Amino acid sequence: MIFLDFIGNSVKRSFRNARFDLSLIIKIISWISILYVFIVLIYAGYDFKRVIQTIDPALNPVTLVNHLLLHLCAAAVILQFFSTKGFLKEIITYLHLPVKRNKILSYLLISAPANYVMAGLLLFFIPYSLRVILPYYSPQQYVFYISGLLIIFLSVTYLSLFFRNLFEISLFYIILPFCLMIGFYVLSLLANISFTTISDFVFAQLINQNIYFLVFLIVCLAGLITINFLLLKNIIYRIYQDQKYQSDYQFLMNPYSFNSDIINYALMEIKLIIRNKRVRGFFLFALIPLVLFYTILPENNEGLYFTFGIYIMISGMLGYIFLQYLFSWESSFFDFLMSKKFDMLKYLKSKYWIYSILSLVVFMVFLPLLSQSKTEIHIFLSALLYNLGFGYFLFFFLASYNRSRIDLEGKVFFNYQGLNKVQFLALTLIILLPLLLIFALSFIMTLTQSLLILNFLSLVPLLYQNRVWQVIINQLLKRKYINLQGYRT
Amino acid sequence: MIRIENLLKKYGDTVATDIGALNIDKGEIWGLVGNNGAGKTTLLRLMLDLLKPDRGQIFSDSVPVSKSEHWKEYTGSFIDNNFLIEFLTPKEYFEFIGKIYGMKKDELYEKLSSFSHFFSISQTEAGKYIRKLSSGFKQKTGIVGALLSTPEVLILDEPYNFLDPSSQIILNKILLSSFQNSTKTIIISSHNLKHISDICTRIALMDKGKIIKDVPNTSETMADIEDYFNNQTGS
């Protein structure tokens, strides 16, 4: 019923709010696309055997889907996270109504599964199970299977909601999905437990009508609903505490609804890079070693420490090249920054976001080159995480010791303006510290274990980002007068 | 609004600013005059917490400027080109200021249109980065940037520099219309005695870091100050 209401309301809302302009056309195209996807899903579920036979006749339709069940669920969590809107706006709207808070929360929780992703899953799995599972197994087994799947899909929705609610409270919980990924990775490394083996296990339990397993799924679902209920309550409490409450998470969902300061500062940083000869030159300079690494990396057979050092350089190159002059780039308008109502935290964060994204892009570009072994990927991932969690913060901290002015339109080559010994110190520290740690740990544990410890240590500053930023800002403000004097001369 | 207590700033052995006590009240337009090297810019920088005093403190609305960031919300300022983000176009610069002060676009453009006589820029010029503009337009950009957020306290250093005569007159009109009969405060330093006498309610004369005269603007004040400068030249 709620599902039908949801569809009905969506249609009504779309047409009532529509104006006869481009947005209406986009809406109609979106609707047609969704309808098309739904029809394809129904067809794929209904005639799954034939669909997979066109790909590979040797594939088994039963085991194929149930092999990939957890992958599908993971994809559904991500899709729901990004495709369904957050509750924050709705909560604020409902709070003005004379309705009890618990009722509002219950309504929101009940209506949460009414979304396109859930609809897509059901539209595929119902015809699929009727046509593929039912003929092979007994009706009791089928009922058990479909009930289990329904509970799993509901859990997927509430897991996605759980992440969203956590991010509403603080963006730092973004670390949680990464921890989960690392957890699965560790499981696959240590116990050889992968998504596929878990999927097979789930399918076996459901088909074998394991009642305890079904109860376990129900308990998990109930647990997720309860946690979401408590988190939503916490969010309401925060809204009451601060009427202007707007979480960092809004930025992920809708960049334009986010308190636009970070975007505003980030745009300025991008303009700084693009529009100034010296900064642009640095960007191109950073690309040269990256291209070089890209060419030589496939032939690299050097030892672990050399490789790790290279990976740290690759994943952090773009960040290092800019962050070493972090405040000097702004030397020509630092008086402006220091005398205006400027949110230093968001200003620094915007820079951090830009350079982190650049590092991620470099990581993705280089990844195909080193996908030969899990260990190599783990080393590269560790280097990236280390840069994001420690290296960049160290640069932010040490950058305030650079009081040299930089002429943004100065020549690119043979220009030593802005060079400072602190940069060399920072770079040396950043490359040596993890290598020394891994070297020390190599006496007592394996490489994988050492890397996991490094991963954990890299996560700590990310988890306690607020404190780290506070230290960096205090340091910057402490050096403010010295730097301002330096930038003017 | 602005209070200075026992302020001293030295560069090496040279005293740049040495002020025992100074009060600038709400509603005052305080003009600061003096020769080059008198310490005017240093004093304005100290007021904006861009320099660390060797001794003493500056209070804005009774709060030390070095201890709080609150004064930045109601203070507009333009000292020199270090207050301009030169790789932005004037429009982008104004939008950036508007955003950091939480102004809506409509509000921002309405405010900008009120400066259209002062800052009339051609379409070609408007698309240029600030660094490519003439000194006059850079100056205008900085001044408009300082005025955009309708500040309670406005601090301008040599605002008439590089401005053509018409723009100087318009600037005076803008300052007077924005601040007359209000509780706002303007602190303005200039070498242009005429403009200072035209708009300021109080004029201070600075020499070697000290304020040697700080008096209400009357018909005699300018004569006194001109006499002082005449004596300086030995004529």
XYZ file of C-alpha atoms in Angstrom:
724
model
C 0.000 0.000 0.000
C 2.780 2.351 0.982
C 4.603 1.403 -2.186
C 1.569 2.305 -4.312
C 1.156 5.546 -2.347
C 4.791 6.289 -2.967
C 4.430 5.818 -6.717
C 1.177 7.788 -6.783
C 2.647 10.650 -4.790
C 5.773 10.716 -6.914
C 3.717 11.006 -10.090
C 1.471 13.698 -8.580
C 4.438 15.636 -7.232
C 6.247 15.478 -10.542
C 3.318 16.856 -12.492
C 2.110 19.369 -9.938
C 5.533 20.872 -9.472
C 6.440 20.704 -13.131
C 6.754 23.767 -15.242
C 6.672 23.484 -18.990
C 10.349 23.937 -19.471
C 13.482 21.867 -19.808
C 13.093 20.380 -16.332
C 9.712 18.894 -17.333
C 11.266 17.276 -20.389
C 14.078 15.899 -18.226
C 11.499 14.592 -15.768
C 9.515 12.874 -18.494
C 12.679 11.337 -19.948
C 13.662 10.160 -16.442
C 10.285 8.582 -15.941
C 10.449 6.820 -19.288
C 13.976 5.614 -18.487
C 12.893 4.261 -15.094
C 9.903 2.561 -16.685
C 12.171 1.078 -19.315
C 14.627 -0.220 -16.696
C 11.742 -1.746 -14.734
C 10.410 -3.510 -17.842
C 13.902 -4.798 -18.635
C 14.262 -6.077 -15.064
C 10.903 -7.878 -15.192
C 11.836 -9.413 -18.511
C 15.336 -10.370 -17.287
C 13.813 -12.021 -14.213
C 11.051 -13.748 -16.158
C 13.264 -15.115 -18.905
C 16.531 -15.305 -17.013
C 17.513 -18.683 -18.412
C 17.398 -17.410 -21.962
C 19.115 -14.164 -21.046
C 22.127 -15.909 -19.569
C 22.206 -18.519 -22.309
C 22.858 -15.745 -24.803
C 25.899 -14.830 -22.711
C 27.218 -18.293 -21.867
C 25.123 -21.499 -22.180
C 27.231 -23.167 -19.476
C 26.035 -20.764 -16.793
C 23.607 -22.069 -14.207
C 20.755 -19.566 -13.629
C 20.207 -20.658 -10.008
C 23.794 -20.547 -8.814
C 24.727 -17.474 -10.863
C 22.292 -15.108 -9.151
C 22.777 -16.595 -5.704
C 26.545 -16.499 -6.145
C 26.264 -12.771 -6.678
C 23.611 -12.055 -4.058
C 25.920 -10.143 -1.738
C 27.393 -8.192 -4.625
C 23.861 -7.208 -5.623
C 23.088 -6.203 -2.057
C 26.263 -4.095 -1.842
C 25.342 -2.390 -5.105
C 21.825 -1.815 -3.778
C 23.195 -0.215 -0.597
C 25.291 2.182 -2.677
C 22.487 2.901 -5.125
C 19.986 3.548 -2.371
C 22.475 5.719 -0.567
C 22.848 8.000 -3.558
C 19.461 7.713 -5.231
C 17.097 8.181 -2.336
C 16.835 11.485 -0.598
C 17.784 12.040 3.020
C 15.179 12.473 5.697
C 16.520 15.712 7.067
C 14.262 17.937 4.988
C 11.240 15.725 5.634
C 11.889 15.611 9.362
C 12.074 19.398 9.531
C 8.779 19.639 7.617
C 6.996 17.104 9.792
C 8.270 18.566 13.046
C 5.987 21.555 12.572
C 2.939 19.281 12.490
C 1.045 18.350 15.660
C 2.140 14.735 15.412
C 4.174 12.787 17.956
C 7.830 12.456 17.069
C 7.803 8.674 17.376
C 4.949 8.487 14.883
C 6.876 10.622 12.414
C 9.914 8.399 12.816
C 7.842 5.233 12.426
C 6.294 6.599 9.264
C 9.700 7.533 7.856
C 11.118 4.127 8.705
C 8.182 2.239 7.227
C 8.242 4.286 4.041
C 12.027 3.966 3.644
C 11.890 0.720 1.600
C 9.506 2.333 -0.875
C 12.179 3.395 -3.317
C 13.211 2.673 -6.889
C 16.107 0.393 -6.010
C 13.932 -1.802 -3.823
C 11.280 -1.805 -6.537
C 13.919 -2.824 -9.085
C 15.137 -5.699 -6.891
C 11.618 -7.007 -6.361
C 10.670 -6.610 -10.010
C 13.602 -8.795 -10.937
C 13.597 -11.325 -8.108
C 9.880 -12.146 -7.999
C 9.605 -13.319 -11.645
C 13.082 -14.810 -11.411
C 12.246 -16.890 -8.335
C 8.909 -17.979 -9.797
C 10.464 -19.106 -13.082
C 13.871 -20.360 -11.927
C 13.737 -21.349 -8.248
C 10.202 -22.705 -7.933
C 10.550 -25.419 -10.613
C 13.687 -26.844 -8.941
C 12.666 -26.712 -5.284
C 9.571 -27.435 -3.205
C 6.966 -24.692 -2.505
C 8.040 -24.628 1.183
C 11.645 -24.095 0.159
C 10.528 -21.390 -2.249
C 8.519 -19.559 0.413
C 11.475 -19.757 2.761
C 13.810 -18.481 0.049
C 11.630 -15.562 -1.010
C 10.934 -14.572 2.626
C 14.652 -14.634 3.365
C 15.374 -12.518 0.309
C 12.712 -9.994 1.285
C 14.240 -9.657 4.754
C 17.698 -9.285 3.225
C 16.493 -6.581 0.835
C 14.761 -4.736 3.655
C 17.969 -4.983 5.665
C 19.847 -3.546 2.694
C 17.530 -0.530 2.692
C 17.968 0.003 6.412
C 21.730 -0.461 6.148
C 21.828 2.251 3.512
C 19.623 4.422 5.738
C 21.927 3.668 8.662
C 24.903 5.082 6.746
C 22.939 8.120 5.698
C 21.814 8.786 9.245
C 25.346 8.397 10.530
C 26.607 10.853 7.950
C 23.829 13.243 8.927
C 25.346 13.261 12.378
C 28.928 13.519 11.220
C 30.671 13.140 7.911
C 33.552 11.472 9.687
C 31.553 8.248 9.791
C 32.332 8.063 6.100
C 35.204 6.013 7.352
C 32.803 3.216 8.336
C 32.126 1.854 4.821
C 35.869 1.848 4.250
C 36.376 -0.075 7.494
C 33.757 -2.566 6.298
C 35.550 -2.928 2.977
C 38.859 -3.430 4.735
C 37.154 -5.934 7.050
C 35.903 -7.971 4.092
C 39.298 -7.705 2.498
C 40.986 -8.985 5.648
C 38.453 -11.822 5.845
C 39.198 -12.803 2.277
C 42.927 -12.691 2.953
C 43.012 -14.458 6.283
C 40.045 -16.818 6.182
C 39.371 -16.983 2.461
C 35.821 -15.751 3.052
C 34.591 -13.717 0.112
C 31.286 -12.153 -0.971
C 30.673 -15.205 -3.145
C 31.194 -17.744 -0.339
C 28.877 -15.736 1.941
C 26.280 -15.545 -0.858
C 26.471 -19.312 -1.358
C 26.115 -19.854 2.375
C 23.037 -17.605 2.545
C 21.421 -19.399 -0.391
C 22.129 -22.814 1.129
C 20.638 -21.797 4.488
C 17.489 -20.431 2.880
C 16.942 -23.366 0.546
C 17.574 -25.814 3.391
C 14.921 -24.000 5.425
C 17.250 -23.211 8.316
C 14.824 -21.551 10.723
C 17.633 -20.265 12.953
C 19.159 -18.486 10.019
C 15.834 -16.854 9.179
C 15.477 -15.765 12.802
C 19.010 -14.394 12.655
C 18.068 -12.350 9.557
C 14.933 -11.048 11.285
C 16.967 -10.070 14.362
C 19.459 -8.243 12.119
C 16.612 -6.409 10.405
C 15.026 -5.485 13.732
C 18.408 -4.322 15.011
C 18.932 -2.103 11.974
C 15.442 -0.611 12.294
C 16.011 0.092 16.002
C 19.413 1.691 15.387
C 17.934 3.842 12.629
C 15.105 4.868 14.926
C 17.604 5.949 17.589
C 19.781 7.768 15.073
C 16.807 9.641 13.647
C 15.841 10.623 17.183
C 19.336 11.928 17.685
C 19.046 13.949 14.466
C 15.761 15.450 15.641
C 17.435 16.370 18.897
C 20.176 18.101 16.934
C 17.613 19.975 14.847
C 15.984 21.226 18.055
C 19.372 22.230 19.415
C 20.237 24.185 16.306
C 17.462 25.411 14.040
C 19.964 26.070 11.266
C 21.224 22.497 11.524
C 22.605 21.290 8.269
C 24.945 18.377 8.190
C 28.073 17.964 6.115
C 26.335 14.973 4.569
C 24.056 17.265 2.568
C 27.124 18.078 0.511
C 27.348 14.468 -0.661
C 23.695 14.284 -1.582
C 23.204 17.644 -3.165
C 26.215 19.892 -3.502
C 24.038 22.934 -4.064
C 22.013 22.525 -0.899
C 25.154 22.281 1.178
C 26.275 25.283 3.108
C 28.019 26.444 -0.013
C 31.174 27.749 1.679
C 33.245 24.647 0.986
C 32.227 24.666 -2.684
C 32.882 28.373 -2.823
C 36.389 27.945 -1.425
C 37.049 24.862 -3.559
C 36.069 26.757 -6.707
C 38.490 29.487 -5.790
C 41.246 26.917 -5.275
C 40.517 25.451 -8.714
C 40.630 28.929 -10.249
C 43.909 29.521 -8.427
C 45.363 26.445 -10.099
C 43.966 27.076 -13.562
C 44.413 30.816 -13.913
C 47.907 31.408 -12.647
C 50.970 30.636 -14.689
C 53.178 29.443 -11.855
C 50.553 27.231 -10.238
C 49.494 25.795 -13.571
C 53.139 25.118 -14.317
C 53.448 23.204 -11.058
C 50.461 21.096 -11.996
C 52.090 20.185 -15.293
C 55.359 19.535 -13.472
C 53.569 17.058 -11.234
C 52.207 15.250 -14.273
C 55.698 14.591 -15.690
C 56.837 12.185 -12.923
C 53.366 10.636 -12.920
C 53.609 9.884 -16.637
C 57.122 8.593 -16.049
C 55.944 6.312 -13.265
C 53.079 5.169 -15.447
C 55.543 4.064 -18.094
C 58.107 2.402 -15.844
C 55.803 0.921 -13.236
C 54.824 -2.262 -15.120
C 58.529 -3.164 -15.349
C 59.263 -2.314 -11.757
C 60.689 -5.310 -9.934
C 62.431 -3.442 -7.152
C 62.119 -4.322 -3.510
C 59.191 -3.630 -1.221
C 60.541 -0.415 0.316
C 61.360 1.155 -3.027
C 57.953 0.162 -4.403
C 56.146 1.508 -1.346
C 58.090 4.766 -1.571
C 57.108 5.069 -5.228
C 53.455 4.392 -4.412
C 53.473 7.058 -1.724
C 54.897 9.498 -4.246
C 52.411 8.535 -6.950
C 49.295 8.715 -4.824
C 50.399 11.929 -3.138
C 52.257 13.691 -5.939
C 49.542 16.196 -6.857
C 48.827 16.933 -3.213
C 52.467 17.417 -2.256
C 53.279 19.669 -5.149
C 50.575 22.139 -4.128
C 50.384 21.679 -0.390
C 54.062 22.488 0.125
C 53.219 26.075 -0.904
C 49.746 25.937 0.575
C 49.603 29.412 2.106
C 52.317 30.944 -0.064
C 50.041 30.545 -3.094
C 47.715 32.889 -1.280
C 50.441 35.278 -0.208
C 49.233 37.963 -2.612
C 45.819 38.082 -0.955
C 46.476 36.709 2.496
C 45.656 40.126 4.008
C 42.229 39.755 2.426
C 41.752 36.261 3.848
C 42.819 37.305 7.312
C 40.678 40.415 7.499
C 37.411 39.022 6.144
C 34.825 36.791 7.692
C 36.535 33.687 6.513
C 35.790 30.175 7.732
C 39.292 28.810 8.056
C 38.136 25.259 8.750
C 36.018 25.032 5.617
C 38.696 26.800 3.642
C 41.305 24.200 4.610
C 38.847 21.337 4.227
C 37.977 22.431 0.710
C 41.655 22.217 -0.189
C 41.908 18.828 1.464
C 38.910 17.577 -0.542
C 40.387 18.767 -3.825
C 43.760 17.140 -3.263
C 42.197 13.960 -1.905
C 40.013 13.696 -5.003
C 43.051 14.271 -7.203
C 44.875 11.496 -5.318
C 41.913 9.168 -5.796
C 41.888 9.916 -9.523
C 45.614 9.138 -9.755
C 45.018 5.957 -7.753
C 42.275 4.841 -10.139
C 44.407 5.612 -13.185
C 47.364 3.634 -11.852
C 45.367 0.748 -10.417
C 45.096 -1.263 -13.653
C 48.898 -1.261 -13.881
C 49.382 -3.166 -10.667
C 46.427 -5.458 -10.416
C 48.667 -8.527 -10.626
C 48.539 -9.350 -6.936
C 46.404 -8.512 -3.931
C 49.490 -7.577 -1.921
C 50.530 -5.014 -4.501
C 47.082 -3.454 -4.468
C 47.153 -3.463 -0.687
C 50.497 -1.648 -0.716
C 49.156 0.967 -3.137
C 45.946 1.362 -1.152
C 48.004 1.725 2.030
C 50.109 4.434 0.381
C 46.952 6.312 -0.651
C 45.355 5.959 2.774
C 48.592 7.036 4.428
C 48.706 10.174 2.296
C 45.076 11.047 2.982
C 45.260 10.232 6.666
C 48.711 11.493 7.556
C 50.823 12.903 4.706
C 48.471 15.677 3.680
C 47.750 16.715 7.236
C 51.476 16.949 7.892
C 51.846 19.195 4.871
C 48.968 21.366 6.056
C 50.695 21.683 9.388
C 54.179 22.396 8.057
C 52.985 24.717 5.268
C 52.457 27.460 7.827
C 56.265 27.548 8.278
C 56.682 28.708 4.708
C 56.554 32.510 4.843
C 57.825 33.148 1.333
C 55.759 35.177 -1.039
C 54.970 33.659 -4.414
C 54.252 35.720 -7.449
C 51.461 33.749 -9.086
C 52.296 35.010 -12.546
C 56.023 34.469 -12.086
C 57.988 32.296 -14.485
C 57.707 28.562 -14.106
C 61.263 27.460 -14.848
C 64.283 28.301 -12.725
C 62.119 30.170 -10.278
C 63.048 29.384 -6.694
C 60.626 31.827 -5.135
C 58.748 30.074 -2.357
C 61.280 27.285 -1.934
C 61.784 26.453 1.687
C 63.665 23.842 3.683
C 60.435 22.851 5.420
C 59.189 21.267 2.195
C 62.188 18.973 2.006
C 61.773 18.087 5.659
C 58.086 17.300 5.129
C 58.684 15.191 2.052
C 61.502 13.249 3.695
C 59.399 12.619 6.783
C 56.408 11.527 4.759
C 58.316 8.974 2.740
C 60.580 7.680 5.487
C 58.093 7.330 8.344
C 55.951 4.505 6.898
C 58.965 2.715 5.517
C 60.635 2.776 8.920
C 57.437 1.550 10.546
C 57.065 -1.348 8.115
C 60.733 -2.166 8.479
C 60.424 -2.255 12.286
C 57.248 -4.341 12.134
C 58.748 -6.772 9.625
C 60.715 -8.365 12.483
C 57.586 -9.434 14.312
C 54.851 -9.820 11.681
C 54.052 -10.400 8.034
C 53.879 -7.655 5.423
C 50.066 -7.786 5.294
C 49.827 -7.401 9.052
C 52.303 -4.500 9.013
C 50.285 -2.801 6.277
C 47.088 -3.300 8.261
C 48.674 -1.587 11.238
C 49.745 1.270 8.979
C 46.179 1.414 7.599
C 44.824 1.661 11.104
C 47.310 4.390 12.044
C 46.357 6.289 8.884
C 42.692 6.042 9.764
C 43.149 7.540 13.234
C 43.761 11.139 12.045
C 40.816 10.783 9.654
C 38.588 9.618 12.477
C 39.728 12.467 14.699
C 39.816 14.994 11.884
C 38.248 17.773 13.915
C 41.094 17.737 16.383
C 43.691 17.529 13.657
C 42.176 20.525 11.872
C 42.084 22.437 15.131
C 45.809 21.821 15.659
C 46.527 22.944 12.078
C 44.392 26.089 12.416
C 45.950 26.981 15.773
C 49.369 26.586 14.223
C 48.420 28.762 11.269
C 46.999 31.468 13.526
C 50.065 31.293 15.745
C 52.252 31.983 12.721
C 49.824 34.456 11.165
C 51.727 37.682 11.847
C 55.109 36.228 10.862
C 53.684 34.873 7.623
C 51.776 38.035 6.779
C 54.978 40.001 7.205
C 56.816 37.515 4.983
C 54.137 37.550 2.298
C 54.231 41.356 2.055
C 57.973 41.483 1.408
C 33.550 51.422 18.582
C 37.319 51.273 18.148
C 39.486 51.764 21.204
C 43.248 51.756 21.343
C 45.189 51.324 24.556
C 48.887 51.867 24.955
C 49.685 50.695 21.424
C 53.255 50.337 20.232
C 54.559 48.835 17.016
C 58.224 48.998 16.085
C 60.143 47.806 13.043
C 63.584 47.238 14.455
C 64.402 50.470 16.253
C 61.962 52.529 14.247
C 58.715 53.324 15.972
C 55.931 52.838 13.453
C 52.996 53.445 15.782
C 52.910 54.681 19.324
C 49.477 55.638 20.589
C 48.645 55.947 24.288
C 44.880 56.056 23.978
C 42.402 56.588 21.216
C 38.650 56.237 20.926
C 36.698 56.297 17.701
C 32.997 56.278 18.407
C 30.071 54.980 16.428
C 28.848 57.418 13.822
C 32.227 59.082 13.411
C 34.094 59.469 10.150
C 37.667 59.575 11.349
C 40.208 60.895 8.912
C 43.870 60.194 9.317
C 46.410 62.366 7.599
C 50.167 62.418 7.646
C 53.254 62.272 5.483
C 54.672 59.099 4.013
C 56.111 56.882 6.739
C 54.023 58.532 9.445
C 52.561 55.171 10.408
C 49.056 55.502 9.007
C 48.986 52.196 7.153
C 50.628 50.416 10.073
C 47.908 51.721 12.371
C 45.167 50.547 9.997
C 46.815 47.129 9.675
C 46.980 46.894 13.457
C 43.274 47.711 13.622
C 42.640 44.797 11.248
C 44.842 42.475 13.287
C 47.226 42.056 10.371
C 50.190 43.084 12.483
C 51.109 42.058 15.976
C 51.625 45.045 18.252
C 54.721 45.043 20.438
C 52.592 46.409 23.224
C 48.986 47.339 23.890
C 45.718 46.359 22.347
C 43.035 47.434 19.942
C 39.414 46.840 20.830
C 36.550 46.670 18.381
C 33.204 46.930 20.113
C 35.044 46.347 23.417
C 36.580 43.052 22.259
C 40.307 42.811 21.470
C 40.681 42.281 17.727
C 43.451 39.740 18.291
C 41.297 37.616 20.568
C 38.121 37.352 18.523
C 37.061 36.967 14.914
C 33.662 38.541 15.494
C 34.754 42.014 14.365
C 35.338 40.624 10.868
C 31.598 40.182 10.455
C 30.922 43.905 10.671
C 34.171 45.357 9.361
C 34.883 46.176 5.737
C 38.377 47.126 4.707
C 40.639 47.913 1.824
C 44.266 48.765 2.383
C 46.086 47.816 -0.797
C 46.224 45.248 -3.601
C 46.816 42.476 -1.062
C 43.090 42.791 -0.435
C 42.295 41.792 -3.994
C 42.186 38.294 -5.408
C 43.741 39.227 -8.669
C 43.050 36.049 -10.621
C 39.306 36.577 -10.288
C 37.224 38.913 -12.399
C 35.628 41.793 -10.462
C 32.278 39.991 -10.672
C 33.723 36.781 -9.262
C 35.489 38.747 -6.551
C 32.265 40.444 -5.494
C 30.374 37.149 -5.628
C 33.041 35.529 -3.487
C 32.767 38.279 -0.891
C 28.978 38.079 -1.086
C 29.092 34.359 -0.428
C 31.438 34.532 2.534
C 29.202 37.189 4.061
C 26.136 35.066 3.387
C 24.550 37.472 0.915
C 21.948 36.195 -1.502
C 22.576 36.827 -5.194
C 19.671 39.293 -5.503
C 20.901 41.151 -2.478
C 24.430 41.221 -3.833
C 23.442 42.528 -7.247
C 21.126 45.096 -5.733
C 24.009 46.291 -3.620
C 26.340 46.310 -6.610
C 23.872 48.306 -8.669
C 23.955 50.989 -5.984
C 27.649 51.428 -6.841
C 27.061 51.516 -10.589
C 28.036 55.202 -10.886
C 31.275 54.539 -9.094
C 32.091 51.194 -10.617
C 30.879 51.475 -14.190
C 32.885 48.923 -16.084
C 32.530 47.947 -19.732
C 31.654 44.391 -20.700
C 35.191 43.854 -22.020
C 36.738 45.089 -18.800
C 34.283 43.086 -16.704
C 35.566 39.849 -18.195
C 39.180 40.663 -17.335
C 40.951 39.351 -14.285
C 41.544 42.004 -11.674
C 45.288 41.855 -12.306
C 44.675 43.017 -15.872
C 42.633 46.042 -14.813
C 44.027 49.554 -14.543
C 45.151 50.768 -11.118
C 42.027 52.905 -10.886
C 39.687 49.990 -11.462
C 41.664 47.822 -9.056
C 41.213 50.529 -6.445
C 37.507 50.751 -7.183
C 37.156 46.966 -7.006
C 38.775 46.917 -3.584
C 36.636 49.768 -2.283
C 33.394 48.212 -3.545
C 34.508 44.889 -2.042
C 34.927 46.606 1.306
C 31.518 48.265 1.079
C 29.590 45.231 -0.169
C 28.682 43.702 3.144
C 27.336 47.058 4.423
C 29.858 47.068 7.252
C 29.401 48.805 10.579
C 33.070 49.733 10.509
C 34.816 50.678 7.287
C 38.578 50.999 7.106
C 40.081 52.476 3.945
C 43.701 53.350 3.291
C 44.320 55.999 0.662
C 41.047 55.312 -1.140
C 41.458 58.285 -3.506
C 44.716 57.004 -4.953
C 44.502 56.204 -8.673
C 40.902 57.412 -8.872
C 39.916 59.959 -11.487
C 38.433 63.225 -10.135
C 34.838 62.208 -10.885
C 35.252 58.904 -9.095
C 36.764 60.672 -6.098
C 33.699 62.877 -5.830
C 31.333 59.915 -6.276
C 33.223 57.973 -3.616
C 32.726 60.838 -1.184
C 29.009 60.852 -1.969
C 28.788 57.087 -1.447
C 30.594 57.285 1.861
C 28.474 60.172 3.066
C 25.169 58.696 1.930
C 25.980 55.308 3.414
C 27.202 56.546 6.721
C 25.570 59.854 7.495
C 23.121 59.860 10.410
C 23.972 56.298 11.207
C 25.848 54.442 13.878
C 28.460 53.303 11.416
C 32.105 54.211 11.669
C 34.541 55.097 8.920
C 38.278 55.180 9.389
C 39.995 56.641 6.399
C 43.553 57.643 5.747
C 44.523 59.911 2.903
C 47.003 62.418 1.609
C 44.142 64.318 0.050
C 43.345 66.969 2.647
C 40.414 68.358 0.717
C 38.502 65.098 0.578
C 39.272 64.379 4.197
C 37.938 67.759 5.214
C 34.866 67.246 2.995
C 33.672 64.054 4.605
C 35.293 63.489 8.005
C 33.724 64.456 11.284
C 37.056 64.189 13.035
C 40.570 64.518 11.727
C 43.782 63.173 13.190
C 47.279 64.104 12.218
C 49.957 61.490 12.497
C 53.702 61.934 12.521
C 56.446 59.435 13.336
C 53.945 56.951 14.680
C 52.255 59.370 17.062
C 48.939 61.129 16.761
C 49.874 64.713 17.300
C 46.481 66.205 16.652
C 43.014 64.658 16.857
C 40.245 67.203 16.606
C 36.673 67.611 15.309
C 36.484 68.817 11.733
C 35.772 72.551 11.836
C 36.659 75.376 9.487
C 39.823 76.025 11.524
C 40.984 72.423 11.598
C 42.051 72.275 7.991
C 43.852 75.590 8.253
C 45.800 74.218 11.255
C 46.672 71.043 9.433
C 47.712 72.878 6.288
C 49.884 75.099 8.458
C 51.465 72.018 9.939
C 52.352 70.620 6.504
C 53.567 74.001 5.353
C 55.893 74.112 8.361
C 57.115 70.616 7.513
C 58.214 71.830 4.107
C 59.971 74.754 5.739
C 58.019 77.286 3.701
